[in-house]
Amino acid sequence: MSDLHVRCATLSDVGAVLRFWREAAEGTSISDDHDGVARLITRDPGALLLAERDGLLTGTVIAGFDGWRCHLYRLAVHPDHRRAGIGGALLAAAEERFTALGGRRGDAMVLDENALAQHAWRASGYAPEPQWSRWVKHLEA
């Protein structure tokens, strides 16, 4: 795995990240547009982590920290590169970021119907907390 490189995304990566998510991520997000991803990178340049192998984007994770909680989103590994440790490497980098920022617990958003993702999260030490539910209100822009 020594040829795997994890780095922070830059504004020049936005288009490639959006194309990658359309191919590799399960489901879509209301924020899957150029402005949303650019706003994330501008606001928190260390939050969007990219895994690359031989210059090819193979995985992503958003490691957001609001000063209180550590949130993980958009863990995605290209289907041709799964089961090669890329997800684990991304989560390790995210956890290192959180620890450096003073974070104490990471939480992840995982689709209920995505059994493959649930397996990957469990293998990395994450587990659902049945006493919690995600409540959402879509805001008008």
mmCIF file of C-alpha atoms in Angstrom:
data_model
loop_
_atom_site.group_PDB
_atom_site.id
_atom_site.type_symbol
_atom_site.label_atom_id
_atom_site.label_comp_id
_atom_site.label_asym_id
_atom_site.label_seq_id
_atom_site.Cartn_x
_atom_site.Cartn_y
_atom_site.Cartn_z
ATOM 1 C CA MET A 1 0.000 0.000 0.000
ATOM 2 C CA SER A 2 3.063 2.251 -0.057
ATOM 3 C CA ASP A 3 1.970 3.649 -3.428
ATOM 4 C CA LEU A 4 -1.216 5.072 -1.890
ATOM 5 C CA HIS A 5 -1.117 8.800 -1.176
ATOM 6 C CA VAL A 6 -3.712 10.576 1.006
ATOM 7 C CA ARG A 7 -3.909 14.346 0.727
ATOM 8 C CA CYS A 8 -6.287 17.246 1.282
ATOM 9 C CA ALA A 9 -8.374 18.351 -1.673
ATOM 10 C CA THR A 10 -7.843 21.734 -3.288
ATOM 11 C CA LEU A 11 -10.223 23.860 -5.319
ATOM 12 C CA SER A 12 -8.687 22.441 -8.497
ATOM 13 C CA ASP A 13 -9.964 18.975 -7.447
ATOM 14 C CA VAL A 14 -13.665 19.892 -7.287
ATOM 15 C CA GLY A 15 -14.622 18.656 -10.769
ATOM 16 C CA ALA A 16 -12.739 15.379 -10.363
ATOM 17 C CA VAL A 17 -14.313 14.775 -6.938
ATOM 18 C CA LEU A 18 -17.830 15.325 -8.280
ATOM 19 C CA ARG A 19 -17.182 12.940 -11.192
ATOM 20 C CA PHE A 20 -15.688 10.414 -8.781
ATOM 21 C CA TRP A 21 -18.712 10.534 -6.462
ATOM 22 C CA ARG A 22 -21.084 9.924 -9.384
ATOM 23 C CA GLU A 23 -19.163 6.751 -10.170
ATOM 24 C CA ALA A 24 -18.044 5.501 -6.760
ATOM 25 C CA ALA A 25 -20.372 6.855 -4.071
ATOM 26 C CA GLU A 26 -23.677 5.330 -3.048
ATOM 27 C CA GLY A 27 -26.468 7.862 -3.340
ATOM 28 C CA THR A 28 -26.239 11.569 -3.894
ATOM 29 C CA SER A 29 -26.274 14.596 -1.645
ATOM 30 C CA ILE A 30 -27.948 17.963 -1.952
ATOM 31 C CA SER A 31 -24.430 19.421 -1.720
ATOM 32 C CA ASP A 32 -23.023 17.468 -4.673
ATOM 33 C CA ASP A 33 -22.353 20.496 -6.793
ATOM 34 C CA HIS A 34 -19.369 22.690 -7.555
ATOM 35 C CA ASP A 35 -20.377 25.452 -5.143
ATOM 36 C CA GLY A 36 -21.018 23.041 -2.266
ATOM 37 C CA VAL A 37 -17.684 21.249 -2.549
ATOM 38 C CA ALA A 38 -15.777 24.503 -3.171
ATOM 39 C CA ARG A 39 -17.408 26.029 -0.085
ATOM 40 C CA LEU A 40 -16.305 23.016 2.003
ATOM 41 C CA ILE A 41 -12.700 23.267 0.799
ATOM 42 C CA THR A 42 -12.607 27.036 1.284
ATOM 43 C CA ARG A 43 -14.113 26.921 4.776
ATOM 44 C CA ASP A 44 -12.057 23.949 5.996
ATOM 45 C CA PRO A 45 -9.149 23.132 3.678
ATOM 46 C CA GLY A 46 -8.258 19.961 5.609
ATOM 47 C CA ALA A 47 -11.704 18.373 5.642
ATOM 48 C CA LEU A 48 -11.927 16.660 2.250
ATOM 49 C CA LEU A 49 -9.331 13.900 2.059
ATOM 50 C CA LEU A 50 -8.449 12.210 -1.215
ATOM 51 C CA ALA A 51 -6.705 8.883 -1.727
ATOM 52 C CA GLU A 52 -4.682 8.543 -4.907
ATOM 53 C CA ARG A 53 -2.778 5.660 -6.394
ATOM 54 C CA ASP A 54 -0.490 6.387 -9.341
ATOM 55 C CA GLY A 55 -2.153 9.807 -9.689
ATOM 56 C CA LEU A 56 -5.629 8.258 -9.967
ATOM 57 C CA LEU A 57 -8.340 9.287 -7.497
ATOM 58 C CA THR A 58 -9.349 6.064 -5.734
ATOM 59 C CA GLY A 59 -11.149 7.262 -2.592
ATOM 60 C CA THR A 60 -12.555 10.155 -0.597
ATOM 61 C CA VAL A 61 -13.793 10.999 2.871
ATOM 62 C CA ILE A 62 -14.981 14.238 4.399
ATOM 63 C CA ALA A 63 -13.630 14.631 7.935
ATOM 64 C CA GLY A 64 -15.508 17.626 9.286
ATOM 65 C CA PHE A 65 -14.855 19.056 12.729
ATOM 66 C CA ASP A 66 -17.031 21.834 14.114
ATOM 67 C CA GLY A 67 -14.965 22.368 17.253
ATOM 68 C CA TRP A 68 -17.187 19.996 19.218
ATOM 69 C CA ARG A 69 -17.902 16.874 17.157
ATOM 70 C CA CYS A 70 -16.083 14.903 14.484
ATOM 71 C CA HIS A 71 -18.266 14.012 11.506
ATOM 72 C CA LEU A 72 -17.439 11.647 8.658
ATOM 73 C CA TYR A 73 -19.186 11.819 5.309
ATOM 74 C CA ARG A 74 -18.684 10.626 1.751
ATOM 75 C CA LEU A 75 -16.368 7.719 2.432
ATOM 76 C CA ALA A 76 -16.186 6.305 -1.071
ATOM 77 C CA VAL A 77 -13.745 3.962 -2.752
ATOM 78 C CA HIS A 78 -13.800 3.330 -6.483
ATOM 79 C CA PRO A 79 -15.356 -0.078 -7.196
ATOM 80 C CA ASP A 80 -12.211 -1.265 -9.014
ATOM 81 C CA HIS A 81 -10.071 -0.489 -5.938
ATOM 82 C CA ARG A 82 -12.191 -1.786 -3.063
ATOM 83 C CA ARG A 83 -10.895 -4.259 -0.493
ATOM 84 C CA ALA A 84 -7.357 -2.915 -0.867
ATOM 85 C CA GLY A 85 -7.144 -0.897 2.357
ATOM 86 C CA ILE A 86 -8.026 2.475 0.835
ATOM 87 C CA GLY A 87 -11.072 3.067 3.039
ATOM 88 C CA GLY A 88 -9.064 2.152 6.118
ATOM 89 C CA ALA A 89 -6.245 4.494 5.102
ATOM 90 C CA LEU A 90 -8.723 7.342 4.598
ATOM 91 C CA LEU A 91 -10.345 6.712 7.978
ATOM 92 C CA ALA A 92 -6.939 6.560 9.670
ATOM 93 C CA ALA A 93 -6.050 9.940 8.128
ATOM 94 C CA ALA A 94 -9.407 11.369 9.207
ATOM 95 C CA GLU A 95 -8.939 10.094 12.758
ATOM 96 C CA GLU A 96 -5.431 11.584 12.885
ATOM 97 C CA ARG A 97 -6.914 14.919 11.812
ATOM 98 C CA PHE A 98 -9.588 14.716 14.490
ATOM 99 C CA THR A 99 -7.102 13.825 17.217
ATOM 100 C CA ALA A 100 -4.829 16.723 16.215
ATOM 101 C CA LEU A 101 -7.812 19.080 16.421
ATOM 102 C CA GLY A 102 -8.823 17.801 19.870
ATOM 103 C CA GLY A 103 -11.714 15.647 18.701
ATOM 104 C CA ARG A 104 -12.858 12.869 20.994
ATOM 105 C CA ARG A 105 -15.387 10.805 19.030
ATOM 106 C CA GLY A 106 -16.112 10.368 15.351
ATOM 107 C CA ASP A 107 -19.531 9.736 13.921
ATOM 108 C CA ALA A 108 -20.370 8.592 10.437
ATOM 109 C CA MET A 109 -23.366 8.901 8.158
ATOM 110 C CA VAL A 110 -24.008 5.492 6.595
ATOM 111 C CA LEU A 111 -26.946 4.645 4.350
ATOM 112 C CA ASP A 112 -29.241 2.046 5.927
ATOM 113 C CA GLU A 113 -29.413 0.076 2.670
ATOM 114 C CA ASN A 114 -25.655 0.023 2.018
ATOM 115 C CA ALA A 115 -24.570 -3.306 3.506
ATOM 116 C CA LEU A 116 -21.103 -3.087 1.943
ATOM 117 C CA ALA A 117 -20.466 0.273 3.611
ATOM 118 C CA GLN A 118 -21.831 -0.956 6.925
ATOM 119 C CA HIS A 119 -19.359 -3.838 6.806
ATOM 120 C CA ALA A 120 -16.476 -1.447 6.095
ATOM 121 C CA TRP A 121 -17.459 0.893 8.930
ATOM 122 C CA ARG A 122 -17.803 -1.997 11.399
ATOM 123 C CA ALA A 123 -14.410 -3.365 10.332
ATOM 124 C CA SER A 124 -12.924 0.045 11.192
ATOM 125 C CA GLY A 125 -14.411 -0.005 14.694
ATOM 126 C CA TYR A 126 -17.583 2.038 14.132
ATOM 127 C CA ALA A 127 -21.021 0.871 15.219
ATOM 128 C CA PRO A 128 -24.550 2.266 15.043
ATOM 129 C CA GLU A 129 -26.053 3.766 18.155
ATOM 130 C CA PRO A 130 -29.724 2.771 18.065
ATOM 131 C CA GLN A 131 -30.761 5.479 20.506
ATOM 132 C CA TRP A 132 -29.877 8.169 17.917
ATOM 133 C CA SER A 133 -31.672 9.121 14.722
ATOM 134 C CA ARG A 134 -30.761 11.689 12.127
ATOM 135 C CA TRP A 135 -33.270 14.513 11.901
ATOM 136 C CA VAL A 136 -33.124 16.708 8.811
ATOM 137 C CA LYS A 137 -34.667 19.932 7.610
ATOM 138 C CA HIS A 138 -33.748 21.070 4.124
ATOM 139 C CA LEU A 139 -32.928 24.775 4.096
ATOM 140 C CA GLU A 140 -33.783 27.066 1.225
ATOM 141 C CA ALA A 141 -30.741 28.647 -0.351
#
